[in-house]
Structure formats: C-alpha cells, structure tokens
PDB file of C-alpha atoms and ligand atoms in Angstrom:
ATOM      1  CA  UNK C   1     -11.338 -10.575 -11.912  1.00 43.00           C
ATOM      2  CA  UNK C   2     -12.051  -7.345 -13.735  1.00 45.00           C
ATOM      3  CA  UNK C   3      -8.962  -7.226 -15.900  1.00 51.00           C
ATOM      4  CA  UNK C   4      -8.023 -10.848 -16.357  1.00 57.00           C
ATOM      5  CA  UNK C   5      -4.938 -10.782 -18.492  1.00 77.00           C
ATOM      6  CA  UNK C   6      -3.034 -13.919 -19.392  1.00 81.00           C
ATOM      7  CA  UNK C   7       0.224 -12.082 -20.051  1.00 89.00           C
ATOM      8  CA  UNK C   8       0.000 -10.289 -16.683  1.00 91.00           C
ATOM      9  CA  UNK C   9      -0.790 -13.539 -14.889  1.00 90.00           C
ATOM     10  CA  UNK C  10       2.085 -15.301 -16.603  1.00 92.00           C
ATOM     11  CA  UNK C  11       4.465 -12.480 -15.599  1.00 93.00           C
ATOM     12  CA  UNK C  12       3.303 -12.699 -11.971  1.00 95.00           C
ATOM     13  CA  UNK C  13       3.662 -16.496 -11.952  1.00 94.00           C
ATOM     14  CA  UNK C  14       7.184 -16.211 -13.333  1.00 95.00           C
ATOM     15  CA  UNK C  15       8.188 -13.642 -10.682  1.00 95.00           C
ATOM     16  CA  UNK C  16       6.724 -15.827  -7.930  1.00 96.00           C
ATOM     17  CA  UNK C  17       8.657 -18.848  -9.202  1.00 96.00           C
ATOM     18  CA  UNK C  18      11.879 -16.812  -9.273  1.00 96.00           C
ATOM     19  CA  UNK C  19      11.375 -15.806  -5.623  1.00 97.00           C
ATOM     20  CA  UNK C  20      10.329 -19.282  -4.478  1.00 96.00           C
ATOM     21  CA  UNK C  21       6.732 -18.290  -3.746  1.00 96.00           C
ATOM     22  CA  UNK C  22       4.583 -21.425  -4.027  1.00 92.00           C
ATOM     23  CA  UNK C  23       1.823 -21.596  -6.643  1.00 89.00           C
ATOM     24  CA  UNK C  24      -1.592 -20.985  -5.096  1.00 88.00           C
ATOM     25  CA  UNK C  25      -0.523 -17.814  -3.284  1.00 91.00           C
ATOM     26  CA  UNK C  26      -3.778 -16.095  -4.261  1.00 87.00           C
ATOM     27  CA  UNK C  27      -5.840 -18.838  -2.611  1.00 88.00           C
ATOM     28  CA  UNK C  28      -3.673 -19.057   0.511  1.00 86.00           C
ATOM     29  CA  UNK C  29      -3.367 -15.337   1.072  1.00 86.00           C
ATOM     30  CA  UNK C  30      -6.942 -14.388   0.269  1.00 86.00           C
ATOM     31  CA  UNK C  31      -5.521 -11.359  -1.544  1.00 89.00           C
ATOM     32  CA  UNK C  32      -6.899 -10.258  -4.911  1.00 91.00           C
ATOM     33  CA  UNK C  33      -4.630  -9.770  -7.917  1.00 93.00           C
ATOM     34  CA  UNK C  34      -3.870  -6.045  -8.305  1.00 95.00           C
ATOM     35  CA  UNK C  35      -3.496  -4.460 -11.724  1.00 93.00           C
ATOM     36  CA  UNK C  36      -1.032  -1.673 -12.528  1.00 94.00           C
ATOM     37  CA  UNK C  37      -2.926   1.389 -13.850  1.00 94.00           C
ATOM     38  CA  UNK C  38      -2.657   2.815 -17.361  1.00 93.00           C
ATOM     39  CA  UNK C  39      -2.052   6.315 -16.071  1.00 96.00           C
ATOM     40  CA  UNK C  40       0.069   7.597 -13.203  1.00 97.00           C
ATOM     41  CA  UNK C  41       0.894  11.196 -12.353  1.00 98.00           C
ATOM     42  CA  UNK C  42       3.598  12.841 -10.273  1.00 97.00           C
ATOM     43  CA  UNK C  43       2.493  12.935  -6.622  1.00 97.00           C
ATOM     44  CA  UNK C  44       5.513  14.936  -5.451  1.00 95.00           C
ATOM     45  CA  UNK C  45       8.124  13.826  -2.944  1.00 96.00           C
ATOM     46  CA  UNK C  46       7.462  11.511  -0.033  1.00 95.00           C
ATOM     47  CA  UNK C  47       8.825  12.106   3.488  1.00 95.00           C
ATOM     48  CA  UNK C  48      12.122  10.509   2.408  1.00 94.00           C
ATOM     49  CA  UNK C  49      12.413  12.799  -0.613  1.00 96.00           C
ATOM     50  CA  UNK C  50      11.628  10.038  -3.113  1.00 95.00           C
ATOM     51  CA  UNK C  51       9.427  10.766  -6.134  1.00 96.00           C
ATOM     52  CA  UNK C  52       5.981   9.229  -5.806  1.00 97.00           C
ATOM     53  CA  UNK C  53       3.165   8.594  -8.275  1.00 98.00           C
ATOM     54  CA  UNK C  54      -0.580   7.978  -7.996  1.00 98.00           C
ATOM     55  CA  UNK C  55      -3.508   7.747 -10.405  1.00 97.00           C
ATOM     56  CA  UNK C  56      -4.921  11.209 -11.202  1.00 97.00           C
ATOM     57  CA  UNK C  57      -8.076  10.700  -9.128  1.00 96.00           C
ATOM     58  CA  UNK C  58      -6.219   9.173  -6.175  1.00 97.00           C
ATOM     59  CA  UNK C  59      -3.786  12.098  -6.210  1.00 98.00           C
ATOM     60  CA  UNK C  60      -6.603  14.653  -6.243  1.00 97.00           C
ATOM     61  CA  UNK C  61      -8.312  12.876  -3.336  1.00 98.00           C
ATOM     62  CA  UNK C  62      -5.044  12.530  -1.383  1.00 98.00           C
ATOM     63  CA  UNK C  63      -4.186  16.218  -1.818  1.00 98.00           C
ATOM     64  CA  UNK C  64      -7.663  17.275  -0.737  1.00 98.00           C
ATOM     65  CA  UNK C  65      -7.518  14.999   2.309  1.00 98.00           C
ATOM     66  CA  UNK C  66      -3.998  16.134   3.253  1.00 98.00           C
ATOM     67  CA  UNK C  67      -4.972  19.811   2.923  1.00 98.00           C
ATOM     68  CA  UNK C  68      -8.188  19.377   4.916  1.00 98.00           C
ATOM     69  CA  UNK C  69      -6.272  17.598   7.670  1.00 98.00           C
ATOM     70  CA  UNK C  70      -3.630  20.347   7.662  1.00 98.00           C
ATOM     71  CA  UNK C  71      -6.353  22.990   8.005  1.00 98.00           C
ATOM     72  CA  UNK C  72      -7.423  21.147  11.154  1.00 98.00           C
ATOM     73  CA  UNK C  73      -3.887  20.964  12.562  1.00 98.00           C
ATOM     74  CA  UNK C  74      -3.163  17.376  11.490  1.00 98.00           C
ATOM     75  CA  UNK C  75      -0.044  16.680   9.415  1.00 98.00           C
ATOM     76  CA  UNK C  76      -0.342  13.659   7.115  1.00 98.00           C
ATOM     77  CA  UNK C  77       2.980  12.581   5.582  1.00 98.00           C
ATOM     78  CA  UNK C  78       3.256  10.395   2.507  1.00 97.00           C
ATOM     79  CA  UNK C  79       5.548   7.403   3.037  1.00 97.00           C
ATOM     80  CA  UNK C  80       4.859   5.455  -0.134  1.00 95.00           C
ATOM     81  CA  UNK C  81       2.364   5.435  -3.002  1.00 97.00           C
ATOM     82  CA  UNK C  82       2.575   3.535  -6.309  1.00 98.00           C
ATOM     83  CA  UNK C  83       4.908   0.560  -6.332  1.00 96.00           C
ATOM     84  CA  UNK C  84       5.297  -1.547  -9.458  1.00 96.00           C
ATOM     85  CA  UNK C  85       5.137  -5.321  -9.589  1.00 96.00           C
ATOM     86  CA  UNK C  86       8.849  -5.348 -10.463  1.00 95.00           C
ATOM     87  CA  UNK C  87       9.683  -3.080  -7.511  1.00 95.00           C
ATOM     88  CA  UNK C  88       7.794  -5.409  -5.160  1.00 96.00           C
ATOM     89  CA  UNK C  89       9.781  -8.364  -6.514  1.00 97.00           C
ATOM     90  CA  UNK C  90      13.064  -6.461  -5.989  1.00 96.00           C
ATOM     91  CA  UNK C  91      12.020  -5.549  -2.444  1.00 95.00           C
ATOM     92  CA  UNK C  92      11.408  -9.211  -1.571  1.00 97.00           C
ATOM     93  CA  UNK C  93      14.592 -10.277  -3.381  1.00 97.00           C
ATOM     94  CA  UNK C  94      16.641  -7.804  -1.300  1.00 97.00           C
ATOM     95  CA  UNK C  95      15.177  -9.124   1.951  1.00 97.00           C
ATOM     96  CA  UNK C  96      15.870 -12.725   0.879  1.00 97.00           C
ATOM     97  CA  UNK C  97      19.440 -11.742   0.032  1.00 97.00           C
ATOM     98  CA  UNK C  98      19.813 -10.219   3.504  1.00 97.00           C
ATOM     99  CA  UNK C  99      19.076 -13.629   4.990  1.00 97.00           C
ATOM    100  CA  UNK C 100      15.417 -13.361   5.969  1.00 97.00           C
ATOM    101  CA  UNK C 101      13.150 -16.314   5.254  1.00 96.00           C
ATOM    102  CA  UNK C 102      10.364 -16.072   2.714  1.00 95.00           C
ATOM    103  CA  UNK C 103       7.736 -16.917   5.358  1.00 91.00           C
ATOM    104  CA  UNK C 104       8.951 -14.050   7.525  1.00 92.00           C
ATOM    105  CA  UNK C 105       9.015 -11.589   4.623  1.00 93.00           C
ATOM    106  CA  UNK C 106       5.574 -12.582   3.385  1.00 90.00           C
ATOM    107  CA  UNK C 107       4.022 -11.636   6.707  1.00 84.00           C
ATOM    108  CA  UNK C 108       4.824  -8.026   5.912  1.00 83.00           C
ATOM    109  CA  UNK C 109       4.962  -7.856   2.120  1.00 89.00           C
ATOM    110  CA  UNK C 110       2.358  -8.982  -0.353  1.00 91.00           C
ATOM    111  CA  UNK C 111       3.705 -11.118  -3.184  1.00 95.00           C
ATOM    112  CA  UNK C 112       4.363  -9.277  -6.471  1.00 97.00           C
ATOM    113  CA  UNK C 113       0.997  -8.744  -8.153  1.00 96.00           C
ATOM    114  CA  UNK C 114      -0.920  -8.672  -4.870  1.00 95.00           C
ATOM    115  CA  UNK C 115       0.101  -5.376  -3.281  1.00 95.00           C
ATOM    116  CA  UNK C 116      -2.516  -2.635  -3.362  1.00 95.00           C
ATOM    117  CA  UNK C 117       0.350  -0.246  -4.091  1.00 96.00           C
ATOM    118  CA  UNK C 118       0.394  -1.650  -7.661  1.00 97.00           C
ATOM    119  CA  UNK C 119      -2.929   0.103  -8.315  1.00 97.00           C
ATOM    120  CA  UNK C 120      -1.596   3.628  -7.794  1.00 97.00           C
ATOM    121  CA  UNK C 121      -4.477   4.239  -5.369  1.00 98.00           C
ATOM    122  CA  UNK C 122      -2.874   3.109  -2.079  1.00 98.00           C
ATOM    123  CA  UNK C 123      -0.888   5.366   0.227  1.00 98.00           C
ATOM    124  CA  UNK C 124       1.143   4.643   3.344  1.00 97.00           C
ATOM    125  CA  UNK C 125       0.664   7.565   5.709  1.00 98.00           C
ATOM    126  CA  UNK C 126       2.794   8.732   8.621  1.00 98.00           C
ATOM    127  CA  UNK C 127       2.830  11.729  10.943  1.00 98.00           C
ATOM    128  CA  UNK C 128       5.638  13.731  12.558  1.00 97.00           C
ATOM    129  CA  UNK C 129       4.903  12.337  16.044  1.00 94.00           C
ATOM    130  CA  UNK C 130       5.700   8.708  15.250  1.00 95.00           C
ATOM    131  CA  UNK C 131       8.094   6.539  13.262  1.00 95.00           C
ATOM    132  CA  UNK C 132       6.555   5.499   9.940  1.00 96.00           C
ATOM    133  CA  UNK C 133       5.046   2.067   9.317  1.00 93.00           C
ATOM    134  CA  UNK C 134       4.651   1.124  12.978  1.00 94.00           C
ATOM    135  CA  UNK C 135       1.529  -0.291  14.573  1.00 94.00           C
ATOM    136  CA  UNK C 136       1.767   2.530  17.117  1.00 96.00           C
ATOM    137  CA  UNK C 137       0.473   4.822  14.359  1.00 97.00           C
ATOM    138  CA  UNK C 138      -2.961   3.760  15.620  1.00 97.00           C
ATOM    139  CA  UNK C 139      -2.359   5.845  18.753  1.00 97.00           C
ATOM    140  CA  UNK C 140      -1.648   9.108  16.900  1.00 98.00           C
ATOM    141  CA  UNK C 141      -3.982  12.016  16.332  1.00 98.00           C
ATOM    142  CA  UNK C 142      -3.360  11.550  12.592  1.00 98.00           C
ATOM    143  CA  UNK C 143      -4.799   8.037  12.756  1.00 98.00           C
ATOM    144  CA  UNK C 144      -7.755   9.242  14.799  1.00 98.00           C
ATOM    145  CA  UNK C 145      -8.395  11.932  12.188  1.00 98.00           C
ATOM    146  CA  UNK C 146      -8.148   9.396   9.340  1.00 98.00           C
ATOM    147  CA  UNK C 147     -10.518   7.000  11.109  1.00 98.00           C
ATOM    148  CA  UNK C 148     -13.087   9.762  11.383  1.00 98.00           C
ATOM    149  CA  UNK C 149     -12.576  11.501   8.040  1.00 98.00           C
ATOM    150  CA  UNK C 150     -10.783   9.423   5.396  1.00 98.00           C
ATOM    151  CA  UNK C 151     -13.945   7.827   4.035  1.00 97.00           C
ATOM    152  CA  UNK C 152     -15.256  11.273   3.040  1.00 97.00           C
ATOM    153  CA  UNK C 153     -12.301  11.449   0.627  1.00 97.00           C
ATOM    154  CA  UNK C 154     -12.743   7.885  -0.608  1.00 97.00           C
ATOM    155  CA  UNK C 155      -9.904   6.350   1.436  1.00 98.00           C
ATOM    156  CA  UNK C 156     -10.400   3.081   3.302  1.00 96.00           C
ATOM    157  CA  UNK C 157      -7.980   1.282   5.659  1.00 95.00           C
ATOM    158  CA  UNK C 158      -7.314  -1.947   3.760  1.00 91.00           C
ATOM    159  CA  UNK C 159      -5.842  -4.137   6.490  1.00 89.00           C
ATOM    160  CA  UNK C 160      -7.620  -3.543   9.798  1.00 89.00           C
ATOM    161  CA  UNK C 161      -6.722  -5.577  12.871  1.00 87.00           C
ATOM    162  CA  UNK C 162      -9.291  -8.251  12.103  1.00 79.00           C
ATOM    163  CA  UNK C 163      -9.232  -9.331   8.478  1.00 70.00           C
ATOM    164  CA  UNK C 164      -8.995 -12.456   6.395  1.00 67.00           C
ATOM    165  CA  UNK C 165      -5.893 -11.582   4.426  1.00 67.00           C
ATOM    166  CA  UNK C 166      -2.381 -12.873   4.944  1.00 65.00           C
ATOM    167  CA  UNK C 167      -1.118  -9.401   5.769  1.00 72.00           C
ATOM    168  CA  UNK C 168      -0.505  -7.982   9.214  1.00 80.00           C
ATOM    169  CA  UNK C 169      -2.506  -5.124  10.690  1.00 88.00           C
ATOM    170  CA  UNK C 170      -1.488  -1.942   8.828  1.00 92.00           C
ATOM    171  CA  UNK C 171      -3.075   1.168  10.349  1.00 96.00           C
ATOM    172  CA  UNK C 172      -0.933   3.347   8.030  1.00 97.00           C
ATOM    173  CA  UNK C 173      -2.152   1.842   4.748  1.00 96.00           C
ATOM    174  CA  UNK C 174      -5.150   3.521   3.100  1.00 98.00           C
ATOM    175  CA  UNK C 175      -6.543   2.959  -0.385  1.00 97.00           C
ATOM    176  CA  UNK C 176      -8.615   5.279  -2.541  1.00 98.00           C
ATOM    177  CA  UNK C 177     -11.642   3.245  -3.603  1.00 94.00           C
ATOM    178  CA  UNK C 178     -13.851   5.525  -5.654  1.00 73.00           C
ATOM    179  CA  UNK C 179     -12.516   4.993  -9.187  1.00 57.00           C
ATOM    180  CA  UNK C 180     -12.392   1.204  -9.290  1.00 46.00           C
TER     181      UNK C 180
HETATM  182 ZN1   ZN U 201       0.965   0.123   2.162  1.00 52.85          ZN
END
C-alpha cells in the first residue's frame, strides 16, 4: 500500500464496524484501499446540478476528453466524481435504513475506504440517450467512443464484465490513472 496510514485504517475499520461490514472486507472483495487526495478542485456541476470535485490532473483530463468527444458529436455527462469516505458510509447507511440488506447493497457499493471515487480520479459517465448508471450504457455511442478513446486521456474502465473484484460490471465508471 502506497500510503499506509494507521489513522486512516482505524477510521475505515470503525466505519465498517458501525455499518456491520465484517472485518476482512479487503481480502474478500479483492478491492484495494483508496486514499482521499490532498487536493481537490471544483469540477463544475454534474447532470443533476450537484457540485463535483476532482484532482487537478483528473479534471484537466476529463475536460479534454469531454471536449474532444463533443467535437466528434458525442455528449459525455458527468454523473458523479469525488465521493468522500464519510459520504460513502452515509450512502450505505441510508440504504440500510430503507430496509435493504448489507449483502445486497455491497454488490453495488464498495465499502467506505474502497471506492475509487475517494481518489478524486474516478468519474461516472452518462449520455443523453440512456438513463445513468445502467448496464445498457454499454450499448450507447458514448460507451463505444470511450472504449476506443478514453485511454488516450488516461481513463480506464475499472470494473469490466470479467474482473476479480466484488463489484458488478460498471461500464459507466472510468478512472484517470496517470497521476498515481
Ligand atoms: Zn463509479
């Protein structure tokens, strides 16, 4: 682990305990611990008019990719960018409170500390032709464009259909990898 931090680990462990997530999540899920960045900048509004933030280099890469796609007739919409560890915990807490089981929730949400959105380099992307955060995004021209072009801007699809992690296929989730 690059930034092994006892205080951070202790905070994550405490959040997991409060949500009922069993110890050993890292081993079971195969997901790496994700560290919140030191610097985040305003990434503008997302498609739901919420303020979003990214790291400076991820924002620059995202804007360049979005503009290049637009120049080629492809609209890439931002659904979600940086999410804090605390936000992730709240998100899971809300779903638990609404009556969903932890096992069900954890199929779609990484445990606090293990979401790539904590890094400020991950973006969920949608397009006007499809509802956001649906597997059917893979059938859109936006997804086709991303598959062919995103790597030129440093973005990689983190959770392809076949992968070892305890997260479902997420064709909308792309992470900027160049400034790790
Ligand atoms: Zn995502």
